[in-house]
GROMACS .gro file of C-alpha atoms in nm:
model
  270
    1MET     CA    1   9.338   8.742  11.590
    2GLN     CA    2   9.627   8.954  11.472
    3HIS     CA    3   9.714   9.198  11.750
    4LEU     CA    4   9.963   9.434  11.899
    5SER     CA    5  10.094   9.324  12.238
    6TYR     CA    6  10.001   9.663  12.382
    7PRO     CA    7   9.775   9.909  12.200
    8ARG     CA    8   9.918  10.260  12.181
    9ASN     CA    9   9.794  10.591  12.316
   10MET     CA   10   9.786  10.906  12.102
   11MET     CA   11  10.159  10.964  12.160
   12MET     CA   12  10.237  10.602  12.059
   13ALA     CA   13  10.333  10.494  12.410
   14GLU     CA   14  10.228  10.142  12.511
   15ASP     CA   15   9.902  10.121  12.706
   16SER     CA   16   9.950   9.816  12.927
   17SER     CA   17   9.597   9.843  13.067
   18GLN     CA   18   9.467   9.739  12.723
   19ASN     CA   19   9.693   9.437  12.675
   20LEU     CA   20   9.561   9.223  12.385
   21ALA     CA   21   9.238   9.429  12.372
   22GLY     CA   22   9.280   9.521  12.006
   23SER     CA   23   9.417   9.806  11.798
   24PRO     CA   24   9.419   9.945  11.440
   25LEU     CA   25   9.692   9.790  11.229
   26GLY     CA   26   9.761   9.940  10.887
   27GLY     CA   27   9.398   9.959  10.773
   28TRP     CA   28   9.309   9.632  10.945
   29TYR     CA   29   9.188   9.603  11.303
   30ALA     CA   30   9.349   9.358  11.542
   31PRO     CA   31   9.053   9.245  11.754
   32ASN     CA   32   9.022   9.190  12.127
   33ILE     CA   33   9.162   8.845  12.210
   34THR     CA   34   9.123   8.861  12.587
   35PRO     CA   35   8.881   8.618  12.757
   36ASP     CA   36   8.608   8.883  12.777
   37LYS     CA   37   8.266   8.846  12.613
   38SER     CA   38   8.368   9.131  12.380
   39GLY     CA   39   8.678   8.926  12.295
   40ILE     CA   40   8.711   8.547  12.266
   41ALA     CA   41   8.552   8.432  12.591
   42ASP     CA   42   8.354   8.167  12.400
   43TRP     CA   43   8.667   8.020  12.240
   44THR     CA   44   8.807   7.706  12.396
   45GLN     CA   45   9.176   7.630  12.411
   46SER     CA   46   9.120   7.381  12.130
   47ASP     CA   47   8.949   7.654  11.924
   48ILE     CA   48   9.252   7.881  11.955
   49VAL     CA   49   9.491   7.600  11.859
   50THR     CA   50   9.279   7.514  11.554
   51TYR     CA   51   9.269   7.877  11.444
   52LEU     CA   52   9.643   7.927  11.482
   53LYS     CA   53   9.714   7.604  11.297
   54THR     CA   54   9.469   7.640  11.010
   55GLY     CA   55   9.375   8.008  10.996
   56HIS     CA   56   9.005   7.941  11.028
   57LEU     CA   57   8.745   7.840  11.283
   58ALA     CA   58   8.407   7.735  11.147
   59GLY     CA   59   8.129   7.976  11.235
   60LYS     CA   60   8.364   8.223  11.403
   61ALA     CA   61   8.669   8.359  11.225
   62GLN     CA   62   8.889   8.354  10.915
   63ALA     CA   63   9.249   8.478  10.917
   64ALA     CA   64   9.324   8.749  10.662
   65GLY     CA   65   9.576   9.027  10.617
   66PRO     CA   66   9.862   9.026  10.872
   67MET     CA   67   9.705   8.738  11.066
   68GLY     CA   68   9.682   8.526  10.752
   69GLU     CA   69  10.054   8.588  10.698
   70ALA     CA   70  10.128   8.494  11.060
   71VAL     CA   71   9.943   8.164  11.019
   72GLU     CA   72  10.108   8.081  10.687
   73HIS     CA   73  10.464   8.173  10.780
   74SER     CA   74  10.470   8.101  11.152
   75PHE     CA   75  10.192   7.943  11.357
   76ARG     CA   76  10.110   7.649  11.128
   77HIS     CA   77  10.470   7.531  11.155
   78LEU     CA   78  10.461   7.502  11.536
   79ASP     CA   79  10.391   7.170  11.705
   80ASP     CA   80  10.079   7.114  11.915
   81SER     CA   81  10.260   7.160  12.246
   82ASP     CA   82  10.373   7.509  12.146
   83LEU     CA   83  10.030   7.601  12.012
   84ASN     CA   84   9.862   7.476  12.328
   85ALA     CA   85  10.105   7.677  12.539
   86ILE     CA   86  10.016   7.993  12.344
   87ALA     CA   87   9.644   7.920  12.372
   88ALA     CA   88   9.663   7.849  12.745
   89TRP     CA   89   9.849   8.176  12.803
   90ILE     CA   90   9.595   8.378  12.602
   91ARG     CA   91   9.308   8.229  12.802
   92GLN     CA   92   9.460   8.336  13.134
   93VAL     CA   93   9.533   8.703  13.056
   94PRO     CA   94   9.305   8.954  13.234
   95PRO     CA   95   8.982   9.013  13.039
   96VAL     CA   96   8.939   9.362  12.896
   97SER     CA   97   8.599   9.491  12.786
   98THR     CA   98   8.586   9.674  12.454
   99PRO     CA   99   8.297   9.821  12.249
  100VAL     CA  100   8.098   9.587  12.026
  101ALA     CA  101   7.898   9.665  11.714
  102ALA     CA  102   7.548   9.804  11.766
  103LYS     CA  103   7.284   9.559  11.647
  104LEU     CA  104   6.964   9.641  11.458
  105ASP     CA  105   6.648   9.656  11.668
  106THR     CA  106   6.472   9.431  11.417
  107PRO     CA  107   6.628   9.188  11.167
  108PRO     CA  108   6.656   9.330  10.813
  109ALA     CA  109   6.401   9.222  10.558
  110ALA     CA  110   6.528   8.949  10.328
  111THR     CA  111   6.651   9.079   9.992
  112ASP     CA  112   6.565   8.880   9.682
  113ILE     CA  113   6.888   8.940   9.494
  114ASN     CA  114   6.764   8.750   9.192
  115GLN     CA  115   6.500   9.018   9.148
  116VAL     CA  116   6.755   9.295   9.192
  117VAL     CA  117   7.000   9.179   8.927
  118LYS     CA  118   6.949   9.017   8.590
  119GLY     CA  119   7.225   8.779   8.488
  120GLN     CA  120   7.551   8.687   8.655
  121GLY     CA  121   7.825   8.929   8.754
  122SER     CA  122   8.200   8.888   8.719
  123GLN     CA  123   8.512   9.077   8.820
  124SER     CA  124   8.552   9.215   8.468
  125SER     CA  125   8.192   9.338   8.456
  126LEU     CA  126   8.226   9.492   8.801
  127ALA     CA  127   8.506   9.711   8.670
  128ASP     CA  128   8.260   9.865   8.423
  129SER     CA  129   7.971   9.890   8.666
  130SER     CA  130   7.858  10.219   8.815
  131SER     CA  131   7.615  10.057   9.058
  132ILE     CA  132   7.639  10.143   9.426
  133ASN     CA  133   7.358   9.903   9.519
  134GLY     CA  134   7.501   9.672   9.783
  135ALA     CA  135   7.274   9.380   9.693
  136GLU     CA  136   7.365   9.402   9.324
  137LEU     CA  137   7.734   9.415   9.402
  138TYR     CA  138   7.708   9.124   9.645
  139ASN     CA  139   7.536   8.915   9.381
  140GLY     CA  140   7.803   8.994   9.124
  141ALA     CA  141   8.107   8.955   9.348
  142CYS     CA  142   8.025   8.735   9.644
  143ALA     CA  143   7.709   8.523   9.616
  144SER     CA  144   7.860   8.254   9.392
  145CYS     CA  145   8.090   8.151   9.680
  146HIS     CA  146   7.924   8.271  10.001
  147GLY     CA  147   7.567   8.203   9.889
  148ILE     CA  148   7.269   8.428   9.830
  149GLU     CA  149   7.188   8.420  10.203
  150GLY     CA  150   7.551   8.441  10.314
  151GLN     CA  151   7.540   8.082  10.434
  152GLY     CA  152   7.870   7.970  10.281
  153THR     CA  153   7.924   7.604  10.195
  154LYS     CA  154   7.859   7.302  10.414
  155ASP     CA  155   8.228   7.210  10.426
  156ASN     CA  156   8.312   7.570  10.535
  157PHE     CA  157   8.559   7.609  10.247
  158TYR     CA  158   8.364   7.921  10.160
  159PRO     CA  159   8.282   8.054  10.506
  160SER     CA  160   7.946   8.168  10.631
  161LEU     CA  161   7.897   8.543  10.658
  162THR     CA  162   7.620   8.505  10.915
  163HIS     CA  163   7.864   8.384  11.182
  164ASN     CA  164   8.182   8.568  11.099
  165THR     CA  165   8.380   8.806  11.319
  166ALA     CA  166   8.493   9.018  11.023
  167VAL     CA  167   8.127   9.087  10.945
  168THR     CA  168   8.011   9.148  11.301
  169GLY     CA  169   8.323   9.322  11.434
  170ALA     CA  170   8.308   9.646  11.629
  171THR     CA  171   8.438   9.824  11.318
  172PRO     CA  172   8.399   9.737  10.948
  173GLN     CA  173   8.775   9.757  10.890
  174ASN     CA  174   8.854   9.388  10.847
  175LEU     CA  175   8.556   9.329  10.618
  176VAL     CA  176   8.648   9.628  10.401
  177MET     CA  177   9.015   9.529  10.384
  178THR     CA  178   8.923   9.171  10.293
  179VAL     CA  179   8.707   9.296  10.006
  180VAL     CA  180   8.987   9.528   9.893
  181ASN     CA  181   9.282   9.287   9.926
  182GLY     CA  182   9.122   8.942   9.914
  183ILE     CA  183   9.272   8.647  10.101
  184GLU     CA  184   9.571   8.432  10.011
  185ARG     CA  185   9.651   8.196  10.297
  186LYS     CA  186   9.810   7.857  10.348
  187GLY     CA  187   9.710   7.664  10.659
  188ASN     CA  188   9.821   7.317  10.758
  189ASP     CA  189   9.499   7.172  10.617
  190ILE     CA  190   9.398   7.372  10.307
  191ASP     CA  191   9.506   7.666  10.094
  192VAL     CA  192   9.250   7.946  10.086
  193GLY     CA  193   9.207   8.212   9.823
  194MET     CA  194   8.955   8.492   9.779
  195PRO     CA  195   8.990   8.739   9.492
  196ALA     CA  196   9.071   9.102   9.566
  197PHE     CA  197   8.814   9.354   9.446
  198GLY     CA  198   9.016   9.667   9.516
  199GLN     CA  199   9.075   9.727   9.144
  200GLN     CA  200   8.727   9.625   9.027
  201MET     CA  201   8.530   9.835   9.275
  202ASN     CA  202   8.568  10.199   9.367
  203ASP     CA  203   8.545  10.329   9.724
  204ALA     CA  204   8.169  10.391   9.707
  205GLN     CA  205   8.103  10.038   9.576
  206ILE     CA  206   8.318   9.873   9.842
  207ALA     CA  207   8.136  10.081  10.104
  208ALA     CA  208   7.799   9.973   9.961
  209VAL     CA  209   7.872   9.600   9.953
  210SER     CA  210   8.035   9.612  10.298
  211SER     CA  211   7.732   9.792  10.442
  212TYR     CA  212   7.502   9.536  10.280
  213VAL     CA  213   7.693   9.241  10.421
  214ARG     CA  214   7.717   9.397  10.769
  215THR     CA  215   7.346   9.478  10.780
  216GLN     CA  216   7.200   9.179  10.596
  217PHE     CA  217   7.412   8.899  10.743
  218GLY     CA  218   7.554   9.047  11.064
  219GLN     CA  219   7.245   9.251  11.159
  220VAL     CA  220   7.483   9.533  11.247
  221ASN     CA  221   7.346   9.886  11.259
  222ASP     CA  222   7.621  10.032  11.046
  223SER     CA  223   7.673  10.232  10.729
  224VAL     CA  224   8.019  10.223  10.576
  225THR     CA  225   8.114  10.536  10.381
  226ALA     CA  226   8.334  10.586  10.077
  227GLU     CA  227   8.551  10.819  10.287
  228GLN     CA  228   8.612  10.538  10.538
  229VAL     CA  229   8.710  10.299  10.260
  230LYS     CA  230   8.948  10.554  10.109
  231ALA     CA  231   9.117  10.608  10.445
  232LEU     CA  232   9.151  10.232  10.506
  233ARG     CA  233   9.303  10.179  10.160
  234GLN     CA  234   9.566  10.434  10.259
  235GLY     CA  235   9.652  10.250  10.580
  236GLY     CA  236   9.384  10.382  10.815
  237ALA     CA  237   9.383  10.684  11.039
  238GLN     CA  238   9.731  10.808  11.118
  239PRO     CA  239   9.835  10.830  11.485
  240PHE     CA  240   9.811  11.173  11.645
  241ILE     CA  241  10.188  11.210  11.665
  242VAL     CA  242  10.226  11.131  11.292
  243ARG     CA  243   9.946  11.365  11.182
  244TYR     CA  244  10.087  11.659  11.374
  245VAL     CA  245  10.460  11.580  11.368
  246ASN     CA  246  10.548  11.907  11.188
  247ALA     CA  247  10.347  12.119  11.433
  248LEU     CA  248  10.500  11.930  11.727
  249MET     CA  249  10.851  11.987  11.591
  250ILE     CA  250  10.785  12.358  11.544
  251GLY     CA  251  10.633  12.380  11.890
  252GLY     CA  252  10.930  12.198  12.039
  253ALA     CA  253  11.173  12.431  11.865
  254ILE     CA  254  10.984  12.734  11.999
  255VAL     CA  255  10.995  12.593  12.352
  256VAL     CA  256  11.372  12.535  12.324
  257LEU     CA  257  11.425  12.891  12.198
  258LEU     CA  258  11.216  13.033  12.482
  259ILE     CA  259  11.419  12.834  12.736
  260LEU     CA  260  11.747  12.957  12.583
  261PHE     CA  261  11.618  13.315  12.579
  262GLY     CA  262  11.517  13.284  12.945
  263LEU     CA  263  11.858  13.147  13.041
  264LEU     CA  264  12.036  13.431  12.858
  265ARG     CA  265  11.827  13.694  13.035
  266LEU     CA  266  11.889  13.525  13.368
  267ARG     CA  267  12.263  13.523  13.299
  268LYS     CA  268  12.263  13.895  13.211
  269LYS     CA  269  12.088  13.980  13.539
  270HIS     CA  270  12.363  13.806  13.732
   0.00000   0.00000   0.00000
């Protein structure tokens, strides 16, 4: 639920028409939190309060990255009246429709991971692995906690991947960044930790396991690439004005010179 109050246009000006509708945020993606079906229309006020207080909502979302920090250092310390006021305000903002992930036409065939991989994986063995098989990597890095079928644990300490907004989001950004950076979050109920695999897996491997999780457990018609992972590790796509700042400065200088030249010629004529 981390978000920017107003997403920005290509020149970094605030776009008030997209208030709380989501925006890229340093490699992560702050999702739509308006009461639209592409946002959190199915969240009750109590759901929002629970999420802000604990950083998780069973079967829906887990706070990671900047939102995990906001829960740990801010929201969990607020009293219920403040949290309810925030939740009530969020639920009354105008809904904004945003794109959602394209789903597969037919559910993916179940993968028998035990037939794919012999033996158990570990972070140290992953560092020496050259595999880019998503199922193999999932078995070595993720299945011991999230389950072979992505079901998580009954107490939700290890969350389900079959009902998880990071898995089914419009973009794979939050899933990729969670795999890269892991999760370290304190809520007012439990402390949550997930190991970071950014040093154990290369870009192609992170892309492979992310694609597997998105397809197998989220039924999302998506294929994450190594190039996408590399860009996200570096903070995501740069805004237009940042990418072309040098060209814009040169262009601006040329415009100023042309204006000065025009003024000088006009002065000579008079």
